[in-house]
Amino acid sequence: MKPHDMKRRQMLQGSGALMAAGLFTTLQGLQMRQAHAATRFSNLVTGPYGALAPVNDLSTGLPLLMLPSGFSYKSFGWTGDLMANGQRCPSNHDGMAVVRTRQVGRSTEMVLVRNHERGTGSYANRIQAPGVYDDGLIAGDTALGGTTNLVFRDGNWVSMAPSLGGTLVNCAGGVTPWGTWLSCEEINTNNVSSTGKKHGYVFEVTADPLQTTGQPIVGMGRFAHEAVAVDPKTGIVYETEDARNVSALYRYVPHVTPGGVGSLVQGGELQAARVKGRPNASLIVASMGDEVELEWVTIANPDADITTTAALTAVPPGITSTTNCSGTFAQAWNAGCLQMSRGEGIWYHAGKMYIADTSVGVDSSSRPGRGDGAVWELDLATMKMKAIYVSRGQLVGNNPDNITVSPRGGILLCEDGGNSPDSYGSGSRVFGLTAQGDAYYFAKNTVNLTAAQIAAAGKTINAGDYQGSEFCGACWDPSGRVLFVNIQTPGITFAITGPWARGNQ
């Protein structure tokens, strides 16, 4: 998700020496600068919920978030907290969603599945889950990623249990219409573990951890997955890829519809998006209102090995050094499919997919695909995709990543850009979008704790300033009353409630 830990991202790359991809010509650079000068951006506006102020956690009493007046929150599932099986809660909280809501007696109970974006390490630190994919060794270490399931009942946190283990870098994912979570490995590697397992897949996680199998859905592709979203009308799963300027937009057309637990693993067709009339269209620089129409191309080998830019018929824009890319991207690009910069969150709502690309735009050196981000709206009926938000700088949105849409249609984005100084000080943010595509602040990370504060709260994390850690995993309960969200490090999950009707969420 975040390029801040490149060691983790690159630790398993095994595709060999990389080939030089070439530099932009002077003319190409000039064209990018001219396009940037004419870009129409989103603005920062006053939010419908009003100004932010520090709010203490109702669970620990600690000052962890800034929120608008009238909002409160309860934290749960901190890194190091004990889970139901006696193991400590793993770190690196990431994508998340509510997969089941049901009545238990007179109570309303929700089950959330939460990703843990962890790489490799000691076998003793592996998530001890019912569903295990890879129990082998990778360069002497074991896969530490996976998922945990959280229970929230009548407005209170109840329990936490592991569900999936033996996976790598579980970034985001998506909820299915039949009540499961699709957890995505965000890694490009050709390395094979001692048990013969490859990585870079999608896994289905059930509300009951004991029913999670740990079986990869190979047909959905092997690449640096970010997130997925299912069209409930067709069962088609849309997928994003997070690999700087070598990212495609995919969809998986399953053989079995309507879907159910285990249906996706029974096979389907992986396809990549191509812009009609514009082979190899680049979307890594965009302007508010830009619109393209998509068509879909079949990817012959979804399980292709990671390759290099030498396998591409032409060098995509924004590649300024040697790089590798997924075998699926190579097939897509060579078939004329589009280029995204870093496809991140994706969410379905009312016949449309909302897709965040965290680095659309140019940086101060006019390098394309290194900007502050954008959001695309894909109309599934027409296959027309439009830029509805384009950041003009970190004050308007510092690399939007995870995205969620409320039952009322409000869009919220989690930042992935680290500390975001503004009128409230430092700290990453959750921000909303207006109907016009402008941004407003909804929440700010203020986790900066002393050892004494942590001990008094009964937690085991290290003392320190975590304000620059990203928000992630934002999602709603089906009624739209509770917003759930994570802070990745030190690893905390929040349930936020308040006067939502006062605004557009």
Short mmCIF file of C-alpha atoms in Angstrom, two decimals:
data_model
loop_
_atom_site.label_atom_id
_atom_site.label_comp_id
_atom_site.label_asym_id
_atom_site.label_seq_id
_atom_site.Cartn_x
_atom_site.Cartn_y
_atom_site.Cartn_z
CA MET A 1 0.00 0.00 0.00
CA LYS A 2 2.55 2.60 1.10
CA PRO A 3 5.95 2.84 -0.64
CA HIS A 4 7.50 3.85 2.72
CA ASP A 5 8.79 0.32 3.37
CA MET A 6 10.43 -0.69 0.14
CA LYS A 7 12.45 -3.38 1.83
CA ARG A 8 9.26 -5.20 2.71
CA ARG A 9 7.88 -4.76 -0.80
CA GLN A 10 11.05 -5.98 -2.51
CA MET A 11 12.18 -8.70 -0.12
CA LEU A 12 10.72 -11.50 -2.23
CA GLN A 13 11.37 -10.26 -5.74
CA GLY A 14 12.96 -13.09 -7.65
CA SER A 15 12.63 -12.17 -11.28
CA GLY A 16 16.33 -11.61 -11.82
CA ALA A 17 18.18 -8.63 -13.17
CA LEU A 18 15.99 -5.83 -14.44
CA MET A 19 16.18 -4.34 -17.89
CA ALA A 20 16.57 -0.65 -18.59
CA ALA A 21 13.24 0.93 -19.49
CA GLY A 22 14.50 4.24 -20.84
CA LEU A 23 13.74 7.84 -20.04
CA PHE A 24 11.11 10.23 -21.29
CA THR A 25 12.20 12.31 -24.24
CA THR A 26 12.34 16.09 -23.90
CA LEU A 27 9.16 16.35 -25.97
CA GLN A 28 7.29 13.89 -23.75
CA GLY A 29 8.34 15.77 -20.62
CA LEU A 30 7.19 19.05 -22.14
CA GLN A 31 3.81 17.55 -23.01
CA MET A 32 3.36 16.32 -19.45
CA ARG A 33 4.19 19.76 -18.02
CA GLN A 34 1.76 21.43 -20.40
CA ALA A 35 -0.99 18.96 -19.50
CA HIS A 36 -0.36 19.57 -15.80
CA ALA A 37 -0.60 23.32 -16.24
CA ALA A 38 -4.10 22.92 -17.69
CA THR A 39 -5.34 20.42 -15.11
CA ARG A 40 -8.59 21.15 -13.29
CA PHE A 41 -8.27 20.19 -9.63
CA SER A 42 -10.50 19.58 -6.65
CA ASN A 43 -10.57 22.20 -3.91
CA LEU A 44 -10.43 22.03 -0.12
CA VAL A 45 -13.74 23.16 1.40
CA THR A 46 -15.28 23.43 4.83
CA GLY A 47 -16.85 20.11 5.69
CA PRO A 48 -20.58 19.69 6.38
CA TYR A 49 -19.74 18.30 9.83
CA GLY A 50 -17.71 21.33 10.90
CA ALA A 51 -14.28 21.81 12.42
CA LEU A 52 -12.22 19.02 13.99
CA ALA A 53 -11.22 18.86 17.65
CA PRO A 54 -9.45 16.29 19.86
CA VAL A 55 -11.72 13.50 21.11
CA ASN A 56 -10.75 10.92 23.74
CA ASP A 57 -11.26 7.22 23.11
CA LEU A 58 -14.25 5.83 25.01
CA SER A 59 -12.39 2.52 25.48
CA THR A 60 -9.04 3.74 26.84
CA GLY A 61 -9.50 7.45 27.54
CA LEU A 62 -6.55 8.23 25.26
CA PRO A 63 -6.54 11.15 22.76
CA LEU A 64 -6.19 9.21 19.51
CA LEU A 65 -8.32 11.10 16.95
CA MET A 66 -9.60 14.52 16.01
CA LEU A 67 -13.25 14.48 14.86
CA PRO A 68 -16.10 16.94 14.27
CA SER A 69 -18.32 17.96 17.17
CA GLY A 70 -20.75 15.27 18.31
CA PHE A 71 -18.68 12.28 17.11
CA SER A 72 -17.16 9.64 19.39
CA TYR A 73 -15.27 6.38 18.98
CA LYS A 74 -14.23 3.14 20.65
CA SER A 75 -10.90 1.47 19.91
CA PHE A 76 -10.25 -2.26 19.81
CA GLY A 77 -7.88 -4.92 18.50
CA TRP A 78 -4.63 -3.09 19.17
CA THR A 79 -1.42 -4.78 18.09
CA GLY A 80 -0.41 -7.00 21.00
CA ASP A 81 -3.90 -7.48 22.44
CA LEU A 82 -4.81 -11.09 23.22
CA MET A 83 -7.01 -12.88 20.69
CA ALA A 84 -9.48 -15.69 21.37
CA ASN A 85 -6.82 -18.35 20.68
CA GLY A 86 -4.36 -16.82 23.15
CA GLN A 87 -2.07 -15.37 20.46
CA ARG A 88 -1.23 -11.67 20.42
CA CYS A 89 -2.96 -9.55 17.78
CA PRO A 90 -0.70 -9.17 14.73
CA SER A 91 0.49 -5.77 13.53
CA ASN A 92 0.05 -3.75 10.33
CA HIS A 93 -3.75 -3.43 10.24
CA ASP A 94 -5.03 -2.68 6.75
CA GLY A 95 -8.11 -3.33 4.57
CA MET A 96 -11.33 -4.35 6.31
CA ALA A 97 -15.08 -4.76 5.85
CA VAL A 98 -18.24 -5.93 7.60
CA VAL A 99 -19.03 -9.36 6.17
CA ARG A 100 -21.96 -10.44 8.33
CA THR A 101 -24.76 -8.76 10.28
CA ARG A 102 -27.25 -10.89 12.18
CA GLN A 103 -29.56 -10.98 15.18
CA VAL A 104 -28.29 -12.94 18.16
CA GLY A 105 -31.21 -13.01 20.56
CA ARG A 106 -32.09 -9.37 21.04
CA SER A 107 -28.65 -8.22 19.98
CA THR A 108 -27.37 -7.07 16.59
CA GLU A 109 -23.99 -8.63 15.87
CA MET A 110 -21.52 -7.74 13.14
CA VAL A 111 -18.42 -9.61 12.02
CA LEU A 112 -15.58 -7.70 10.36
CA VAL A 113 -12.57 -9.23 8.62
CA ARG A 114 -9.33 -7.22 8.88
CA ASN A 115 -6.12 -7.63 6.87
CA HIS A 116 -2.59 -7.57 8.28
CA GLU A 117 -0.05 -6.28 5.76
CA ARG A 118 2.97 -8.21 6.99
CA GLY A 119 5.90 -9.72 5.08
CA THR A 120 8.19 -12.52 6.27
CA GLY A 121 9.73 -13.27 9.63
CA SER A 122 10.10 -15.78 12.41
CA TYR A 123 7.80 -18.81 12.32
CA ALA A 124 6.87 -18.09 15.95
CA ASN A 125 5.21 -14.86 14.81
CA ARG A 126 3.04 -16.46 12.10
CA ILE A 127 -0.72 -15.95 12.48
CA GLN A 128 -2.03 -19.19 13.99
CA ALA A 129 -5.20 -19.29 11.91
CA PRO A 130 -7.59 -22.10 10.91
CA GLY A 131 -6.99 -21.30 7.24
CA VAL A 132 -3.28 -21.52 6.34
CA TYR A 133 -1.99 -21.14 2.77
CA ASP A 134 1.79 -21.44 2.98
CA ASP A 135 3.39 -23.14 5.98
CA GLY A 136 6.81 -23.30 4.34
CA LEU A 137 9.95 -21.19 4.41
CA ILE A 138 10.88 -18.35 2.09
CA ALA A 139 14.60 -17.57 2.27
CA GLY A 140 14.62 -19.00 5.79
CA ASP A 141 11.57 -17.08 7.01
CA THR A 142 7.83 -17.72 6.98
CA ALA A 143 4.85 -15.73 5.65
CA LEU A 144 3.42 -13.52 8.41
CA GLY A 145 0.43 -11.97 6.63
CA GLY A 146 -3.21 -12.89 7.01
CA THR A 147 -6.50 -11.80 8.53
CA THR A 148 -8.33 -11.55 11.84
CA ASN A 149 -12.09 -11.53 12.47
CA LEU A 150 -13.63 -8.99 14.86
CA VAL A 151 -17.08 -9.15 16.49
CA PHE A 152 -19.02 -5.94 17.22
CA ARG A 153 -22.31 -6.32 19.09
CA ASP A 154 -24.83 -3.62 20.08
CA GLY A 155 -22.28 -0.83 19.75
CA ASN A 156 -19.49 -2.60 21.64
CA TRP A 157 -16.45 -4.62 20.66
CA VAL A 158 -16.69 -8.26 21.79
CA SER A 159 -13.94 -10.54 20.47
CA MET A 160 -11.11 -11.09 17.98
CA ALA A 161 -9.84 -14.30 16.36
CA PRO A 162 -7.38 -15.22 13.59
CA SER A 163 -8.84 -16.55 10.34
CA LEU A 164 -6.16 -16.66 7.57
CA GLY A 165 -2.40 -17.16 7.84
CA GLY A 166 0.61 -18.07 5.73
CA THR A 167 0.07 -15.24 3.25
CA LEU A 168 2.14 -12.17 2.38
CA VAL A 169 1.50 -8.44 2.47
CA ASN A 170 -2.31 -8.63 2.78
CA CYS A 171 -3.11 -5.07 1.81
CA ALA A 172 -6.76 -4.44 0.99
CA GLY A 173 -9.49 -6.57 -0.53
CA GLY A 174 -13.26 -6.44 -0.77
CA VAL A 175 -16.51 -7.80 0.60
CA THR A 176 -18.65 -10.19 -1.46
CA PRO A 177 -22.47 -10.11 -1.81
CA TRP A 178 -22.60 -13.55 -0.14
CA GLY A 179 -20.87 -12.32 3.03
CA THR A 180 -17.16 -13.14 2.76
CA TRP A 181 -13.98 -11.10 2.47
CA LEU A 182 -11.51 -11.33 -0.42
CA SER A 183 -8.04 -10.70 1.01
CA CYS A 184 -5.38 -9.57 -1.46
CA GLU A 185 -1.63 -10.19 -1.40
CA GLU A 186 0.15 -7.07 -2.63
CA ILE A 187 3.43 -8.51 -3.80
CA ASN A 188 5.26 -9.25 -7.05
CA THR A 189 7.60 -12.23 -6.74
CA ASN A 190 8.65 -15.36 -8.55
CA ASN A 191 10.07 -16.96 -5.40
CA VAL A 192 8.63 -20.30 -4.37
CA SER A 193 8.53 -21.42 -0.75
CA SER A 194 9.84 -24.72 0.58
CA THR A 195 6.33 -26.13 0.23
CA GLY A 196 6.15 -25.15 -3.44
CA LYS A 197 3.83 -22.17 -2.91
CA LYS A 198 3.92 -18.93 -4.92
CA HIS A 199 2.47 -15.63 -3.72
CA GLY A 200 0.52 -12.70 -5.13
CA TYR A 201 -3.00 -14.14 -4.96
CA VAL A 202 -6.49 -13.43 -3.61
CA PHE A 203 -8.02 -15.53 -0.80
CA GLU A 204 -11.59 -15.87 0.45
CA VAL A 205 -12.15 -15.44 4.20
CA THR A 206 -15.42 -16.45 5.88
CA ALA A 207 -17.26 -14.88 8.81
CA ASP A 208 -16.69 -18.09 10.74
CA PRO A 209 -12.89 -18.43 10.86
CA LEU A 210 -13.14 -22.23 10.99
CA GLN A 211 -14.59 -22.27 7.46
CA THR A 212 -11.67 -20.36 5.90
CA THR A 213 -9.62 -22.73 3.73
CA GLY A 214 -6.56 -20.72 2.74
CA GLN A 215 -6.98 -21.75 -0.91
CA PRO A 216 -5.80 -19.13 -3.46
CA ILE A 217 -8.09 -17.98 -6.26
CA VAL A 218 -5.45 -18.40 -8.97
CA GLY A 219 -7.76 -17.29 -11.78
CA MET A 220 -7.97 -13.79 -10.30
CA GLY A 221 -4.33 -13.28 -11.23
CA ARG A 222 -0.90 -13.19 -9.58
CA PHE A 223 0.25 -9.60 -9.18
CA ALA A 224 0.52 -6.83 -6.58
CA HIS A 225 -3.17 -6.81 -5.72
CA GLU A 226 -4.57 -3.85 -3.84
CA ALA A 227 -8.36 -4.11 -3.60
CA VAL A 228 -11.38 -5.73 -5.21
CA ALA A 229 -15.10 -4.96 -5.47
CA VAL A 230 -17.94 -7.19 -6.69
CA ASP A 231 -20.77 -6.07 -8.95
CA PRO A 232 -23.74 -7.75 -7.20
CA LYS A 233 -25.79 -7.81 -10.42
CA THR A 234 -23.32 -9.85 -12.44
CA GLY A 235 -20.93 -11.33 -9.88
CA ILE A 236 -17.98 -9.83 -11.78
CA VAL A 237 -15.07 -8.88 -9.50
CA TYR A 238 -13.14 -5.68 -10.33
CA GLU A 239 -9.49 -5.56 -9.22
CA THR A 240 -6.81 -2.90 -8.80
CA GLU A 241 -3.04 -3.29 -9.08
CA ASP A 242 -0.56 -1.26 -7.01
CA ALA A 243 2.76 -1.17 -8.90
CA ARG A 244 4.13 2.26 -9.75
CA ASN A 245 3.21 3.11 -13.35
CA VAL A 246 2.97 -0.56 -14.36
CA SER A 247 -0.57 -1.08 -13.08
CA ALA A 248 -3.57 -2.28 -15.04
CA LEU A 249 -7.28 -2.33 -14.14
CA TYR A 250 -8.71 -5.85 -14.13
CA ARG A 251 -11.94 -7.75 -13.72
CA TYR A 252 -12.62 -11.44 -13.05
CA VAL A 253 -15.65 -12.98 -14.75
CA PRO A 254 -16.47 -16.12 -12.70
CA HIS A 255 -17.79 -19.30 -14.26
CA VAL A 256 -20.23 -19.87 -11.39
CA THR A 257 -23.00 -17.32 -10.88
CA PRO A 258 -24.69 -16.31 -8.71
CA GLY A 259 -21.72 -16.61 -6.40
CA GLY A 260 -21.38 -18.21 -3.01
CA VAL A 261 -18.68 -19.35 -0.61
CA GLY A 262 -16.02 -21.11 -2.69
CA SER A 263 -17.52 -20.22 -6.08
CA LEU A 264 -14.71 -17.95 -7.28
CA VAL A 265 -12.04 -20.61 -6.86
CA GLN A 266 -13.95 -22.80 -9.33
CA GLY A 267 -12.64 -20.70 -12.20
CA GLY A 268 -13.28 -17.67 -14.34
CA GLU A 269 -11.75 -15.36 -16.93
CA LEU A 270 -9.33 -12.57 -16.03
CA GLN A 271 -9.67 -9.46 -18.20
CA ALA A 272 -7.91 -6.09 -18.36
CA ALA A 273 -9.38 -2.72 -19.32
CA ARG A 274 -8.55 -1.01 -22.61
CA VAL A 275 -9.71 2.48 -23.59
CA LYS A 276 -11.83 2.37 -26.74
CA GLY A 277 -10.02 4.01 -29.64
CA ARG A 278 -6.88 4.73 -27.58
CA PRO A 279 -4.47 1.77 -27.42
CA ASN A 280 -2.10 1.98 -24.43
CA ALA A 281 -3.92 4.98 -22.99
CA SER A 282 -2.10 6.41 -19.97
CA LEU A 283 -4.24 7.61 -17.06
CA ILE A 284 -1.36 8.53 -14.76
CA VAL A 285 -2.04 12.25 -15.22
CA ALA A 286 -5.67 13.37 -15.11
CA SER A 287 -7.92 16.40 -14.89
CA MET A 288 -11.30 16.77 -13.22
CA GLY A 289 -13.95 15.60 -15.67
CA ASP A 290 -11.68 13.49 -17.87
CA GLU A 291 -13.71 10.60 -19.26
CA VAL A 292 -12.85 7.40 -21.13
CA GLU A 293 -14.89 4.42 -22.32
CA LEU A 294 -13.60 0.96 -21.46
CA GLU A 295 -13.60 -2.38 -23.20
CA TRP A 296 -12.16 -5.62 -21.81
CA VAL A 297 -9.38 -7.90 -23.07
CA THR A 298 -8.84 -11.48 -21.89
CA ILE A 299 -5.56 -12.24 -20.11
CA ALA A 300 -4.43 -15.62 -21.38
CA ASN A 301 -2.23 -16.54 -18.41
CA PRO A 302 -3.39 -15.10 -15.07
CA ASP A 303 -0.59 -16.99 -13.25
CA ALA A 304 2.25 -15.69 -15.44
CA ASP A 305 5.60 -15.02 -13.79
CA ILE A 306 6.77 -11.54 -12.90
CA THR A 307 8.76 -10.14 -15.81
CA THR A 308 10.61 -6.96 -16.78
CA THR A 309 10.01 -3.99 -19.02
CA ALA A 310 11.95 -5.85 -21.71
CA ALA A 311 8.81 -7.94 -22.22
CA LEU A 312 6.76 -4.83 -23.16
CA THR A 313 6.27 -3.78 -26.77
CA ALA A 314 6.68 -0.14 -25.73
CA VAL A 315 7.82 1.58 -22.56
CA PRO A 316 4.86 3.05 -20.64
CA PRO A 317 5.01 6.71 -19.55
CA GLY A 318 6.53 7.44 -16.17
CA ILE A 319 9.06 4.63 -16.18
CA THR A 320 12.33 6.40 -15.54
CA SER A 321 14.50 3.50 -14.35
CA THR A 322 14.73 -0.24 -14.71
CA THR A 323 11.71 -1.95 -13.23
CA ASN A 324 9.86 -5.20 -13.15
CA CYS A 325 6.16 -5.73 -13.73
CA SER A 326 3.59 -8.45 -13.31
CA GLY A 327 3.11 -10.95 -16.09
CA THR A 328 -0.54 -9.91 -16.21
CA PHE A 329 0.38 -6.25 -16.78
CA ALA A 330 2.79 -7.26 -19.56
CA GLN A 331 0.04 -9.18 -21.32
CA ALA A 332 -2.42 -6.32 -20.83
CA TRP A 333 -0.07 -3.57 -22.04
CA ASN A 334 1.03 -5.57 -25.06
CA ALA A 335 -2.68 -5.92 -25.95
CA GLY A 336 -3.15 -2.14 -25.84
CA CYS A 337 -4.71 -1.95 -22.38
CA LEU A 338 -4.60 1.15 -20.20
CA GLN A 339 -2.00 2.23 -17.67
CA MET A 340 -2.81 3.39 -14.15
CA SER A 341 -0.25 4.76 -11.73
CA ARG A 342 -0.97 2.96 -8.45
CA GLY A 343 -4.46 1.48 -8.36
CA GLU A 344 -5.57 1.41 -4.74
CA GLY A 345 -9.02 1.26 -3.14
CA ILE A 346 -12.15 0.27 -5.06
CA TRP A 347 -15.75 0.21 -3.82
CA TYR A 348 -19.10 -0.63 -5.40
CA HIS A 349 -22.19 1.55 -4.89
CA ALA A 350 -25.43 1.86 -6.88
CA GLY A 351 -24.19 0.52 -10.21
CA LYS A 352 -20.81 2.25 -10.11
CA MET A 353 -17.27 1.45 -9.08
CA TYR A 354 -15.25 4.11 -7.27
CA ILE A 355 -11.52 3.66 -7.83
CA ALA A 356 -8.68 5.50 -6.08
CA ASP A 357 -5.36 5.96 -7.86
CA THR A 358 -3.03 7.25 -5.18
CA SER A 359 -0.39 8.92 -7.36
CA VAL A 360 -2.15 10.40 -10.38
CA GLY A 361 -0.50 13.68 -11.38
CA VAL A 362 3.06 14.97 -11.56
CA ASP A 363 5.55 15.87 -8.87
CA SER A 364 7.67 19.01 -8.52
CA SER A 365 10.05 17.62 -11.15
CA SER A 366 7.18 17.05 -13.61
CA ARG A 367 7.47 13.28 -13.35
CA PRO A 368 4.12 11.71 -14.27
CA GLY A 369 2.46 9.17 -12.03
CA ARG A 370 3.98 10.71 -8.91
CA GLY A 371 1.29 13.21 -8.00
CA ASP A 372 -1.20 13.49 -5.13
CA GLY A 373 -3.92 11.19 -6.43
CA ALA A 374 -7.37 10.97 -7.99
CA VAL A 375 -10.67 9.08 -7.84
CA TRP A 376 -12.37 7.57 -10.90
CA GLU A 377 -16.08 6.72 -11.16
CA LEU A 378 -16.82 3.76 -13.46
CA ASP A 379 -20.43 3.44 -14.61
CA LEU A 380 -20.97 -0.30 -15.07
CA ALA A 381 -23.92 0.21 -17.40
CA THR A 382 -21.99 2.31 -19.94
CA MET A 383 -18.39 1.38 -19.06
CA LYS A 384 -17.54 5.07 -19.04
CA MET A 385 -14.99 6.08 -16.42
CA LYS A 386 -14.70 9.68 -15.23
CA ALA A 387 -12.26 11.52 -12.95
CA ILE A 388 -14.44 12.94 -10.16
CA TYR A 389 -11.63 14.06 -7.84
CA VAL A 390 -8.05 15.16 -8.57
CA SER A 391 -5.88 16.45 -5.72
CA ARG A 392 -4.02 19.73 -6.19
CA GLY A 393 -1.63 19.07 -3.29
CA GLN A 394 -1.33 17.53 0.15
CA LEU A 395 -3.79 19.98 1.72
CA VAL A 396 -6.51 18.71 -0.64
CA GLY A 397 -5.51 15.05 -0.28
CA ASN A 398 -2.16 13.43 0.32
CA ASN A 399 -2.26 10.25 -1.79
CA PRO A 400 -5.78 8.82 -1.25
CA ASP A 401 -5.67 5.08 -0.79
CA ASN A 402 -8.53 3.02 0.70
CA ILE A 403 -11.96 4.27 -0.35
CA THR A 404 -15.43 3.50 0.99
CA VAL A 405 -18.94 4.65 0.10
CA SER A 406 -21.62 4.92 2.77
CA PRO A 407 -25.11 3.42 2.32
CA ARG A 408 -26.22 7.01 1.65
CA GLY A 409 -23.66 7.45 -1.12
CA GLY A 410 -21.04 9.55 0.68
CA ILE A 411 -17.41 8.95 -0.32
CA LEU A 412 -14.62 8.77 2.28
CA LEU A 413 -10.92 8.38 1.53
CA CYS A 414 -7.97 7.30 3.69
CA GLU A 415 -4.66 9.04 3.03
CA ASP A 416 -1.44 7.15 2.37
CA GLY A 417 0.95 10.10 2.27
CA GLY A 418 2.29 10.15 5.82
CA ASN A 419 2.18 13.30 7.92
CA SER A 420 -0.18 15.85 6.38
CA PRO A 421 0.45 19.25 7.98
CA ASP A 422 -2.57 21.55 7.89
CA SER A 423 -4.34 24.03 10.16
CA TYR A 424 -4.80 21.23 12.72
CA GLY A 425 -1.11 20.30 12.81
CA SER A 426 0.55 17.07 11.72
CA GLY A 427 -1.17 13.74 11.22
CA SER A 428 -2.72 11.66 8.47
CA ARG A 429 -6.41 12.18 7.65
CA VAL A 430 -9.68 10.66 6.56
CA PHE A 431 -11.43 13.06 4.20
CA GLY A 432 -14.75 13.18 2.45
CA LEU A 433 -15.78 14.31 -1.02
CA THR A 434 -18.64 16.64 -1.83
CA ALA A 435 -20.99 16.08 -4.76
CA GLN A 436 -18.80 18.55 -6.70
CA GLY A 437 -15.66 16.48 -6.06
CA ASP A 438 -14.13 18.83 -3.51
CA ALA A 439 -12.45 17.55 -0.35
CA TYR A 440 -13.09 18.17 3.34
CA TYR A 441 -11.47 16.79 6.47
CA PHE A 442 -13.38 14.34 8.63
CA ALA A 443 -10.77 12.74 10.93
CA LYS A 444 -7.15 13.26 11.89
CA ASN A 445 -4.63 10.89 13.44
CA THR A 446 -3.27 12.18 16.77
CA VAL A 447 -1.73 8.96 18.14
CA ASN A 448 1.33 10.22 20.04
CA LEU A 449 1.65 8.28 23.28
CA THR A 450 4.04 8.02 26.22
CA ALA A 451 4.98 4.79 27.94
CA ALA A 452 2.91 5.84 30.96
CA GLN A 453 -0.21 6.40 28.84
CA ILE A 454 0.21 3.04 27.13
CA ALA A 455 0.71 1.19 30.39
CA ALA A 456 -2.31 2.84 32.00
CA ALA A 457 -4.43 1.68 29.03
CA GLY A 458 -3.17 -1.89 29.37
CA LYS A 459 -1.55 -1.93 25.92
CA THR A 460 1.80 -3.35 24.84
CA ILE A 461 2.83 -1.15 21.88
CA ASN A 462 5.98 0.95 21.94
CA ALA A 463 5.74 4.57 22.99
CA GLY A 464 6.08 7.08 20.18
CA ASP A 465 4.57 9.44 17.64
CA TYR A 466 2.39 7.53 15.17
CA GLN A 467 0.58 10.54 13.69
CA GLY A 468 2.08 9.92 10.25
CA SER A 469 0.77 6.36 10.05
CA GLU A 470 -1.92 5.86 7.46
CA PHE A 471 -5.64 5.40 7.99
CA CYS A 472 -6.90 2.30 6.19
CA GLY A 473 -9.75 -0.20 6.08
CA ALA A 474 -12.55 2.37 6.24
CA CYS A 475 -15.96 0.69 5.93
CA TRP A 476 -19.55 1.06 7.14
CA ASP A 477 -22.03 -1.14 8.90
CA PRO A 478 -25.03 -1.85 6.63
CA SER A 479 -27.22 0.69 8.43
CA GLY A 480 -24.70 3.49 7.96
CA ARG A 481 -24.57 4.24 11.69
CA VAL A 482 -21.00 3.11 12.38
CA LEU A 483 -17.83 3.90 10.47
CA PHE A 484 -15.04 1.41 11.12
CA VAL A 485 -11.43 2.34 10.30
CA ASN A 486 -7.86 1.32 11.16
CA ILE A 487 -4.61 3.13 11.80
CA GLN A 488 -1.95 0.81 10.41
CA THR A 489 0.80 1.47 12.94
CA PRO A 490 0.81 0.85 15.86
CA GLY A 491 -2.28 -1.07 14.72
CA ILE A 492 -5.62 0.11 16.13
CA THR A 493 -9.22 -0.40 14.96
CA PHE A 494 -11.91 2.22 15.63
CA ALA A 495 -15.71 2.29 15.59
CA ILE A 496 -16.88 5.89 15.02
CA THR A 497 -20.44 7.08 15.60
CA GLY A 498 -22.13 10.46 15.50
CA PRO A 499 -24.60 12.76 13.74
CA TRP A 500 -24.07 11.49 10.19
CA ALA A 501 -27.31 13.06 8.97
CA ARG A 502 -25.73 16.47 9.50
CA GLY A 503 -23.62 15.96 6.37
CA ASN A 504 -23.39 13.90 3.20
CA GLN A 505 -22.06 10.63 4.62
#
